[in-house]
PDB file of C-alpha atoms in Angstrom:
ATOM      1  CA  UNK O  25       4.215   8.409 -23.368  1.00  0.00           C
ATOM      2  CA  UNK O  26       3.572  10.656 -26.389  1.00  0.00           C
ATOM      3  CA  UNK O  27       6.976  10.991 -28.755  1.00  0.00           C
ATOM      4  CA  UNK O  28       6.771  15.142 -28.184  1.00  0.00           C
ATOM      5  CA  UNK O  29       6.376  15.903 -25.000  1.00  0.00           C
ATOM      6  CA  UNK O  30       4.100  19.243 -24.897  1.00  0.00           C
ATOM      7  CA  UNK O  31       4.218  22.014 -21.999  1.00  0.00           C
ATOM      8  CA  UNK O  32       1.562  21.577 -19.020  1.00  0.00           C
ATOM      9  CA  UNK O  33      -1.131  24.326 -19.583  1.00  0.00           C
ATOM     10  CA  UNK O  34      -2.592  23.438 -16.065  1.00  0.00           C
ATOM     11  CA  UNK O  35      -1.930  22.311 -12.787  1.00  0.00           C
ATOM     12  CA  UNK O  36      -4.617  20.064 -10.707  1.00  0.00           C
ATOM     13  CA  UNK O  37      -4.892  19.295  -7.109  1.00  0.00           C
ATOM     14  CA  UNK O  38      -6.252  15.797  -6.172  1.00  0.00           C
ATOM     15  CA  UNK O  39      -7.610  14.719  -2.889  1.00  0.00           C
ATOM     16  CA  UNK O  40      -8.269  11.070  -2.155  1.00  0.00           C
ATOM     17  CA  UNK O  41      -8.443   8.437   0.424  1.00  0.00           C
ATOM     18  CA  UNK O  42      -7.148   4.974   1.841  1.00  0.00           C
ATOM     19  CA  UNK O  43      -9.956   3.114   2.990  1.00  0.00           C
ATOM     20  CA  UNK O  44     -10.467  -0.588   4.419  1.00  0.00           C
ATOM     21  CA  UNK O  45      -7.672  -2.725   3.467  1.00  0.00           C
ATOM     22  CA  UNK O  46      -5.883  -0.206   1.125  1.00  0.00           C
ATOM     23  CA  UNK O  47      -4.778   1.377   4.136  1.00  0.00           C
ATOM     24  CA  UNK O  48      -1.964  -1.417   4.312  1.00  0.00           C
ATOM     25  CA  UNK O  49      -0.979   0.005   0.346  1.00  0.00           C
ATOM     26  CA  UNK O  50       2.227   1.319   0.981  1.00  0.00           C
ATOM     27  CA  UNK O  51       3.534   5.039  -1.161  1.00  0.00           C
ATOM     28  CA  UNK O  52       5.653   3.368  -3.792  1.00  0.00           C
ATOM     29  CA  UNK O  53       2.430   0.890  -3.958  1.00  0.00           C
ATOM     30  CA  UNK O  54      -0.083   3.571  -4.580  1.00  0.00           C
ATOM     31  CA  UNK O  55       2.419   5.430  -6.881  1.00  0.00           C
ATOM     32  CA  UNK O  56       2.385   2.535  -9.613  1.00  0.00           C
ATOM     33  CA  UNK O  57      -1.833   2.187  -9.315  1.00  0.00           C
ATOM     34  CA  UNK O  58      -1.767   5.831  -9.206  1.00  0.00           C
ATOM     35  CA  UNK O  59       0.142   6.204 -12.587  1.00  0.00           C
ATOM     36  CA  UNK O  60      -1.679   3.419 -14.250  1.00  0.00           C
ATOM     37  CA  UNK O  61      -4.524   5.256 -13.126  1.00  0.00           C
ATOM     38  CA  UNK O  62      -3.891   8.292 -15.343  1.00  0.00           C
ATOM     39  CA  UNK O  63      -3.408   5.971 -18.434  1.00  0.00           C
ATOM     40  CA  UNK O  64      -6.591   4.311 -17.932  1.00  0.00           C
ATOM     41  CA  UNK O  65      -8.475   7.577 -17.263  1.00  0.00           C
ATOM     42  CA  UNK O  66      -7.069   9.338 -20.086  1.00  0.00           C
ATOM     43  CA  UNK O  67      -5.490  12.268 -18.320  1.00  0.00           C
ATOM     44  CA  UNK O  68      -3.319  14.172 -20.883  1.00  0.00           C
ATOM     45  CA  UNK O  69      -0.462  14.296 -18.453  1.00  0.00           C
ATOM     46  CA  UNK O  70       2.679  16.427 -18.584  1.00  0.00           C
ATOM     47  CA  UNK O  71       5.901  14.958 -18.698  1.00  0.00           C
ATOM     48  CA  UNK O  72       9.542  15.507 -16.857  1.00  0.00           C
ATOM     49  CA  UNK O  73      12.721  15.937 -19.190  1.00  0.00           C
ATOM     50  CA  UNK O  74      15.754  13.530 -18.785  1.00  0.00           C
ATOM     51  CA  UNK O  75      16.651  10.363 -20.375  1.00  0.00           C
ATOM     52  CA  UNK O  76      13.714   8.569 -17.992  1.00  0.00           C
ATOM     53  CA  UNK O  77      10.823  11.277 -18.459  1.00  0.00           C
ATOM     54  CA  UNK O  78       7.562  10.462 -15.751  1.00  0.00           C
ATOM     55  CA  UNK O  79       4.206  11.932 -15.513  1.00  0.00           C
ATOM     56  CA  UNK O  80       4.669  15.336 -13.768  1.00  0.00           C
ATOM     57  CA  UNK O  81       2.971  14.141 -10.261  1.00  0.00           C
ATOM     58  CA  UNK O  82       4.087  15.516  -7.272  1.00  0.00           C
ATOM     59  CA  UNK O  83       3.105  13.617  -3.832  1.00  0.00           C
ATOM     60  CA  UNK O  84       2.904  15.599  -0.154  1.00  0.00           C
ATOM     61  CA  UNK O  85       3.210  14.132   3.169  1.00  0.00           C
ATOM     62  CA  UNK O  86       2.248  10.348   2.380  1.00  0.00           C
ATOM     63  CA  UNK O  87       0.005   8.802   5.414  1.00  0.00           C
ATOM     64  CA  UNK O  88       2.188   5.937   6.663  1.00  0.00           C
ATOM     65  CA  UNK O  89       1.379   2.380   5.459  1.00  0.00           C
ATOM     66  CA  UNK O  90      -1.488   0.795   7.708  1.00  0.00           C
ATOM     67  CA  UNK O  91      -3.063   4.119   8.240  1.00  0.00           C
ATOM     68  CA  UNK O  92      -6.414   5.187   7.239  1.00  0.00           C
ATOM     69  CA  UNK O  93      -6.699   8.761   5.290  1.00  0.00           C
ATOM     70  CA  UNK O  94      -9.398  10.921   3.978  1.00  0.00           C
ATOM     71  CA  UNK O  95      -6.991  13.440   3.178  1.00  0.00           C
ATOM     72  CA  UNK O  96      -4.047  12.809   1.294  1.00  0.00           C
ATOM     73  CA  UNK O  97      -3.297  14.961  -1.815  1.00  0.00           C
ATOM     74  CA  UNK O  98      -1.114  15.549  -4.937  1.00  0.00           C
ATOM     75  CA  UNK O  99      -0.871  17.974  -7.952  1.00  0.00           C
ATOM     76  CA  UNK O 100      -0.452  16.728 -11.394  1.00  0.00           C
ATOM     77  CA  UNK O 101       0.319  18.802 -14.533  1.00  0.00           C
ATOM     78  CA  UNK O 102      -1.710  18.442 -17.378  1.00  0.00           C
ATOM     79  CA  UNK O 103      -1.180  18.985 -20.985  1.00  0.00           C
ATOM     80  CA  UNK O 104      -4.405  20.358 -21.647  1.00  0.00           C
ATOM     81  CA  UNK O 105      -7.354  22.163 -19.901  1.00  0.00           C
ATOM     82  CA  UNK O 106      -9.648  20.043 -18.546  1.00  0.00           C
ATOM     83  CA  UNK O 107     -12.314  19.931 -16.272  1.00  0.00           C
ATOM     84  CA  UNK O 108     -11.731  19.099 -12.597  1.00  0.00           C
ATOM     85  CA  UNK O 109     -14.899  17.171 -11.702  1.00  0.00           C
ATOM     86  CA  UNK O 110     -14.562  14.640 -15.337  1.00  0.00           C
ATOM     87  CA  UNK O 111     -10.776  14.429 -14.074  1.00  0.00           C
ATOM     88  CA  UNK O 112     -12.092  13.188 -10.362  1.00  0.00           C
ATOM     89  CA  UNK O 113     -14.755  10.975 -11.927  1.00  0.00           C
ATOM     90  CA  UNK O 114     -12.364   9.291 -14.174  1.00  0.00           C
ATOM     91  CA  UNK O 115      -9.747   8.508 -11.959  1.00  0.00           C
ATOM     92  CA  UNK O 116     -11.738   7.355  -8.916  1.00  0.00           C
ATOM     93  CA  UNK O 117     -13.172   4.812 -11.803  1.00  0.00           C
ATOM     94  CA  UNK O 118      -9.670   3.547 -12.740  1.00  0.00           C
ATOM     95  CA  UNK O 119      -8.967   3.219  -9.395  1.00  0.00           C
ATOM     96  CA  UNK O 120      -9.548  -0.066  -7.054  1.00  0.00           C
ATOM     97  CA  UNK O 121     -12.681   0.341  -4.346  1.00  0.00           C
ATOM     98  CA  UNK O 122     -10.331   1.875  -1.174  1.00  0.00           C
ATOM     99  CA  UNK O 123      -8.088   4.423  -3.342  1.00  0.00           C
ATOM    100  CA  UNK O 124     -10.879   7.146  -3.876  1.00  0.00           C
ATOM    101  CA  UNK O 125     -10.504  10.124  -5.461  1.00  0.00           C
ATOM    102  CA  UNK O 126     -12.728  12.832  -3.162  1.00  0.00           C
ATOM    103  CA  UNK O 127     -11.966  16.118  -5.204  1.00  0.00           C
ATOM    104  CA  UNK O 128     -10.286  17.129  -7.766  1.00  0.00           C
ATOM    105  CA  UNK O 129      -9.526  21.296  -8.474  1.00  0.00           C
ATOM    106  CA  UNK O 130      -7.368  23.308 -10.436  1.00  0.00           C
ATOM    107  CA  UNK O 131      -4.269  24.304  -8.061  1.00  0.00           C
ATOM    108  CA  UNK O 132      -4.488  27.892  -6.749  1.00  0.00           C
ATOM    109  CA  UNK O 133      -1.300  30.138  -5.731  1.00  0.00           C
ATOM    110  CA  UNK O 134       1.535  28.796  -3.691  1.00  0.00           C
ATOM    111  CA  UNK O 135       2.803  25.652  -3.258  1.00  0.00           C
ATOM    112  CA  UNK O 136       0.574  22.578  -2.179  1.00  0.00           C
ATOM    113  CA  UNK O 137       2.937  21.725   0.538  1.00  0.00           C
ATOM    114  CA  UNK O 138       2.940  24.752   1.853  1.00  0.00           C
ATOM    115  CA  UNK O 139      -0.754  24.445   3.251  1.00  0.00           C
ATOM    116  CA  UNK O 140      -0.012  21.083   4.270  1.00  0.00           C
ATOM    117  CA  UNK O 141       1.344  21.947   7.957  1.00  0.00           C
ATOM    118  CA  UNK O 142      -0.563  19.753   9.987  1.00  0.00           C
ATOM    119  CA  UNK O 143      -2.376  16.979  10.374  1.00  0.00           C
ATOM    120  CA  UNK O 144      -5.968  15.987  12.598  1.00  0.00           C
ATOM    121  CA  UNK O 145      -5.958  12.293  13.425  1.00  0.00           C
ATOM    122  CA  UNK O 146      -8.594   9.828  15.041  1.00  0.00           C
ATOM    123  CA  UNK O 147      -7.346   7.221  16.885  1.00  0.00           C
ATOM    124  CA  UNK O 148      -9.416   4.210  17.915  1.00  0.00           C
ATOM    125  CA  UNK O 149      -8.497   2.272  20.909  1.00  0.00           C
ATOM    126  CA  UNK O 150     -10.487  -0.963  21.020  1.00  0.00           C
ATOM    127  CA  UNK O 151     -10.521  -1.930  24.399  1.00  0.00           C
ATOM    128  CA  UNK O 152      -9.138   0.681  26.577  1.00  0.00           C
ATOM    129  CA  UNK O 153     -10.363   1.736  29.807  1.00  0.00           C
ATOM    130  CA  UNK O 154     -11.985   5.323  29.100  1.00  0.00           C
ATOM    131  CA  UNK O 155     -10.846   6.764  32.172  1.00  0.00           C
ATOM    132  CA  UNK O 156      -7.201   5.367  31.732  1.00  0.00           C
ATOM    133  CA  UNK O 157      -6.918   6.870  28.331  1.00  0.00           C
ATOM    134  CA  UNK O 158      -8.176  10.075  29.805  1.00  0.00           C
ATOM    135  CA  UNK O 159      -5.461  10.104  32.726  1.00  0.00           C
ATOM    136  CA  UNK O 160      -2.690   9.440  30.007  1.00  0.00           C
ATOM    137  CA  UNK O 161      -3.737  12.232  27.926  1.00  0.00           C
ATOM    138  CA  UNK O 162      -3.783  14.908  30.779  1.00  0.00           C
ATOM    139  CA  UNK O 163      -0.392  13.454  32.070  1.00  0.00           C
ATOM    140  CA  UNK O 164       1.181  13.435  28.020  1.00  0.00           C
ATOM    141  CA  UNK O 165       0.077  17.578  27.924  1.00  0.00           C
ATOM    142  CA  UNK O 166       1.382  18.370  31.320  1.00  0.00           C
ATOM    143  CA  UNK O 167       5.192  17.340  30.090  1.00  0.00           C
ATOM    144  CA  UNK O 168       7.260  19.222  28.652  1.00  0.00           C
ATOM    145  CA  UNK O 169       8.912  16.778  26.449  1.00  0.00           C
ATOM    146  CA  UNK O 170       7.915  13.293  25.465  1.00  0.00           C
ATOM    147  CA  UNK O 171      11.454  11.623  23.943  1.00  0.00           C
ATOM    148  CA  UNK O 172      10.648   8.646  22.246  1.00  0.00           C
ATOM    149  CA  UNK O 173      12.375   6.448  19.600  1.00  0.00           C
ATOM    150  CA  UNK O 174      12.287   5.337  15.752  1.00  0.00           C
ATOM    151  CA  UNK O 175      14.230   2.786  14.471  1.00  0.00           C
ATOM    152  CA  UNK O 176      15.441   4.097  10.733  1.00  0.00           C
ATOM    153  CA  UNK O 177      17.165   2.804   7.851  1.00  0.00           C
ATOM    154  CA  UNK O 178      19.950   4.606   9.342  1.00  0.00           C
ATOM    155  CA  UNK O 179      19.657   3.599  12.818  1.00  0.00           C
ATOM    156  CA  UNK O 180      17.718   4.819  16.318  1.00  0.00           C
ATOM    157  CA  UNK O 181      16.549   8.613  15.996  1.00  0.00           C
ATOM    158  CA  UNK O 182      14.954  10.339  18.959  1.00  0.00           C
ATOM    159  CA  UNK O 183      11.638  12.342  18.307  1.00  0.00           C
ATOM    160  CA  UNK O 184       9.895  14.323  21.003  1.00  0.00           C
ATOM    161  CA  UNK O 185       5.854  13.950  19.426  1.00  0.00           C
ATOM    162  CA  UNK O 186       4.987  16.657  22.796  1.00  0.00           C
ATOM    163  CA  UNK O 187       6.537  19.471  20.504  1.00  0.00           C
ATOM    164  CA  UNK O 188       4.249  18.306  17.939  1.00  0.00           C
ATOM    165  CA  UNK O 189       1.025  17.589  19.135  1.00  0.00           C
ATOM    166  CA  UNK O 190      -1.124  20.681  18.423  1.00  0.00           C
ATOM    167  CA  UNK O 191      -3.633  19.402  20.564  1.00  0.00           C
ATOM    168  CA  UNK O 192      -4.861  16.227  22.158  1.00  0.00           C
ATOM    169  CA  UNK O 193      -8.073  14.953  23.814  1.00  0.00           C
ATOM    170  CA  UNK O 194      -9.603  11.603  24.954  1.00  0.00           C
ATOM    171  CA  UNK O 195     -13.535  10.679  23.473  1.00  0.00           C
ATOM    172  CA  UNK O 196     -14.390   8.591  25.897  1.00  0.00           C
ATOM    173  CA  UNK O 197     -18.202   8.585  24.827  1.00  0.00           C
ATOM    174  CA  UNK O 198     -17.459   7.604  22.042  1.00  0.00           C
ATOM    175  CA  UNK O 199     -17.308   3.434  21.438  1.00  0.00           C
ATOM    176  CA  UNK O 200     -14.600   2.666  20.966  1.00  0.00           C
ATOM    177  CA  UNK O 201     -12.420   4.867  22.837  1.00  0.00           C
ATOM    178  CA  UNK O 202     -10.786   7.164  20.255  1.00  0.00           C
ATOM    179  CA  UNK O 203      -7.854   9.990  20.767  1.00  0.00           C
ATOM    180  CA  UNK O 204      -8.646  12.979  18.697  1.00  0.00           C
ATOM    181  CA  UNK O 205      -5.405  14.617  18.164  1.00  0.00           C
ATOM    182  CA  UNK O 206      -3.888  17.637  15.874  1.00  0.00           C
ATOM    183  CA  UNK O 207      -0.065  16.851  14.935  1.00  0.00           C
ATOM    184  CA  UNK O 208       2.057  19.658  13.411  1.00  0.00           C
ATOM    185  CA  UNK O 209       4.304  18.213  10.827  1.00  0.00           C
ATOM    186  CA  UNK O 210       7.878  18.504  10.877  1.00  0.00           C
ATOM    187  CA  UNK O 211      11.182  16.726  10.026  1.00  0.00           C
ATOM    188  CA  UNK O 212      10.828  14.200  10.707  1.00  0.00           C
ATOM    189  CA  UNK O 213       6.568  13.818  10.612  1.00  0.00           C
ATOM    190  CA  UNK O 214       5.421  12.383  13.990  1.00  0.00           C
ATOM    191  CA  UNK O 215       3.254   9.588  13.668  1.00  0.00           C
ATOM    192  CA  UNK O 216      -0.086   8.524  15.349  1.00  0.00           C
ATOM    193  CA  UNK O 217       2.095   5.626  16.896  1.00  0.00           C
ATOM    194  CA  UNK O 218       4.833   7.839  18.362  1.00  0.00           C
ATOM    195  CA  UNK O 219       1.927   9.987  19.932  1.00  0.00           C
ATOM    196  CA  UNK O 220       0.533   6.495  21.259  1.00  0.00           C
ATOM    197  CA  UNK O 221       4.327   5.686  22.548  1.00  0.00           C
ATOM    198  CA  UNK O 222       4.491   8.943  24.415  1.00  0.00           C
ATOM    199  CA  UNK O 223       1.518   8.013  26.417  1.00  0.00           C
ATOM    200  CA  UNK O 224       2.775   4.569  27.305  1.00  0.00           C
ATOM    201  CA  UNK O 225       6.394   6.608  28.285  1.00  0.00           C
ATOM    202  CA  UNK O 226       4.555   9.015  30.352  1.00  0.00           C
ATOM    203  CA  UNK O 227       1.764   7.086  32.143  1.00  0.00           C
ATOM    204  CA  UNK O 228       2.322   3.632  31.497  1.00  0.00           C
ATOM    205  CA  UNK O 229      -0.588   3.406  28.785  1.00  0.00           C
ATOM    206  CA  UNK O 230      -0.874   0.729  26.287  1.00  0.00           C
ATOM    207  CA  UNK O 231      -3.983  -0.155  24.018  1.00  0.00           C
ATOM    208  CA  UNK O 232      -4.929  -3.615  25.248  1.00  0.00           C
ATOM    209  CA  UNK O 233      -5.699  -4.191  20.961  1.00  0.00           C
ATOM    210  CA  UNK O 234      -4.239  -2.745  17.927  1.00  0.00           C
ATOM    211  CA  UNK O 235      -5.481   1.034  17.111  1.00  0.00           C
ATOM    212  CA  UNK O 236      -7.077   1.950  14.208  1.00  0.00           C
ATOM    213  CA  UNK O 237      -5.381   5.650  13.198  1.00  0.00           C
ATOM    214  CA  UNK O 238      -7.351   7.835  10.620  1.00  0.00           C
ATOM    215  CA  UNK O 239      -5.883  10.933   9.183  1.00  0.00           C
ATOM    216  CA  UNK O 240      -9.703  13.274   9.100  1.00  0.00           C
ATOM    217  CA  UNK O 241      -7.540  16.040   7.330  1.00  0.00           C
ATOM    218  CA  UNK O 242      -4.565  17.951   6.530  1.00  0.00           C
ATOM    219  CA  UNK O 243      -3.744  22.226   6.340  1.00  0.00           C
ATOM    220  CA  UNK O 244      -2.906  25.411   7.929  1.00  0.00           C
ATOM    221  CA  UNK O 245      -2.782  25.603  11.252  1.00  0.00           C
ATOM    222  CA  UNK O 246      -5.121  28.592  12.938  1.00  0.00           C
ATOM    223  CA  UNK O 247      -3.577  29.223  16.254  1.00  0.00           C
ATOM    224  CA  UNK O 248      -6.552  31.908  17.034  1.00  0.00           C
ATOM    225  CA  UNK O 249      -9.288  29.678  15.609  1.00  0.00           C
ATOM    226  CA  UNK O 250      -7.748  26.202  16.949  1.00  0.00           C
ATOM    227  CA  UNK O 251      -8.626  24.472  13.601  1.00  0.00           C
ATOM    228  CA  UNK O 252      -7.512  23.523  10.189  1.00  0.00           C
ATOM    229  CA  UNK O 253      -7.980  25.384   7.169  1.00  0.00           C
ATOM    230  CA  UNK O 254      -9.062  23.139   3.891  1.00  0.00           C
ATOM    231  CA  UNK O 255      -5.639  23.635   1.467  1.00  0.00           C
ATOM    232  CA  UNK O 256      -8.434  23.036  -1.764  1.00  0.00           C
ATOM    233  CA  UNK O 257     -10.391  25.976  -0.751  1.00  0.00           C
ATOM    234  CA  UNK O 258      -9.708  28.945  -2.632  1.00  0.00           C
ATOM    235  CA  UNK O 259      -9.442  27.119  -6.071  1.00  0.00           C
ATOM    236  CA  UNK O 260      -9.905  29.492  -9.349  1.00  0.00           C
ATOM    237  CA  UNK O 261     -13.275  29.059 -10.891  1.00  0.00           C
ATOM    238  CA  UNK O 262     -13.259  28.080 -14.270  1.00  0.00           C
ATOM    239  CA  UNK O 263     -14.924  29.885 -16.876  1.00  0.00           C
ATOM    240  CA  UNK O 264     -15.454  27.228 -19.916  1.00  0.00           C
ATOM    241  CA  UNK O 265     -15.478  28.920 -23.396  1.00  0.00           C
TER     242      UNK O 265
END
């Protein structure tokens, strides 16, 4: 940490991915590589005030631990200008095979959260009976509600992931089995294993082998279009001098 701690000239938005095994890295996990990350790569970072400054890195809607992502972003501060792409190339270097770094842009207006408002998921299901998973899906849209539980810190909350899911469909060509879903995030975020305990609730579904959950993106909700807009995609250009 440099002795005078300078004022952040620029803000950068980083999108990266759990892959393989590092989808078991849990948030306070990828916070420390993350952070040793920026030393290694050389990333003049910007600094909090207080008696315990940290690098000025601000996380949004973590993937939960043992879930795959190709979308998961933050925006650092940076004391400096620097150049997105030599930003991305460094860090994805300092980081371990698994914990890639996909893009890297400066941040446009608004705040990165924001644009985060939902999530698309892929959900294998090694094993299941196409046409069962099918029937479950149909039956888990036609209800109203979906009340299921999560055990918490602080005890049993209810969550009701049919008030979430955007929209839900079985691929039953595809091998294996795999729900393609659209989640809406809210407080608290319904998980790809609450949407999976919703169909066993409602039609008595249950993988025969563990699932395999992928978050494929994250963004703004379209309600015309039915898709997700990319939160990275109207980042300034930069105009080197």
């Amino acid at each position: 940490m440099p002795h005078q701690q300078l004022p952040a000239v620029q803000k950068l938005r980083v999108r990266f991915a759990k892959r393989g095994r590092l989808r078991f890295t849990s948030h306070r996990d990828f916070q420390r590589a993350f952070e040793r990350a920026l030393r290694r790569a050389d990333v003049p970072m910007a600094w909090s005030q207080g008696f315990t400054p940290h690098p000025r890195v601000s996380y949004a809607g973590a993937a939960p631990t043992g879930a795959a992502s190709e979308a998961e972003y933050l925006e650092l501060a940076v004391t400096r200008v620097c150049d997105p792409g030599q930003v991305r190339a460094a860090l994805d270097a300092a980081l371990p095979p698994g914990l890639d770094v996909v893009q890297v842009v400066e941040a446009g207006p608004g705040a990165l959260a924001d644009r985060l408002q939902a999530s698309s998921w892929a959900i294998e299901l090694p094993g299941a009976v196409p046409e069962q998973a099918a029937a479950a899906v149909t039956e888990f849209l036609a209800a109203a509600s979906v009340p299921v539980e999560r055990l918490t810190k602080n005890g049993v909350r209810k969550l009701d992931p049919r008030a979430a899911v955007l929209r839900l469909s079985a691929d039953t060509a595809a091998d294996p089995v795999t729900l393609r879903t659209v989640v809406r995030h809210q407080s608290p975020t319904v998980r790809p294993d609450e949407v999976l305990a919703g169909l066993r609730l409602v039609a008595g579904f249950t993988p025969p082998q563990p699932p395999r959950a992928v978050r494929l993106a994250q963004g703004e909700w379209d309600d015309d279009t039915g898709e997700l807009a990319d939160p990275l995609a109207d980042a300034p250009e930069r105009h080197d001098t």
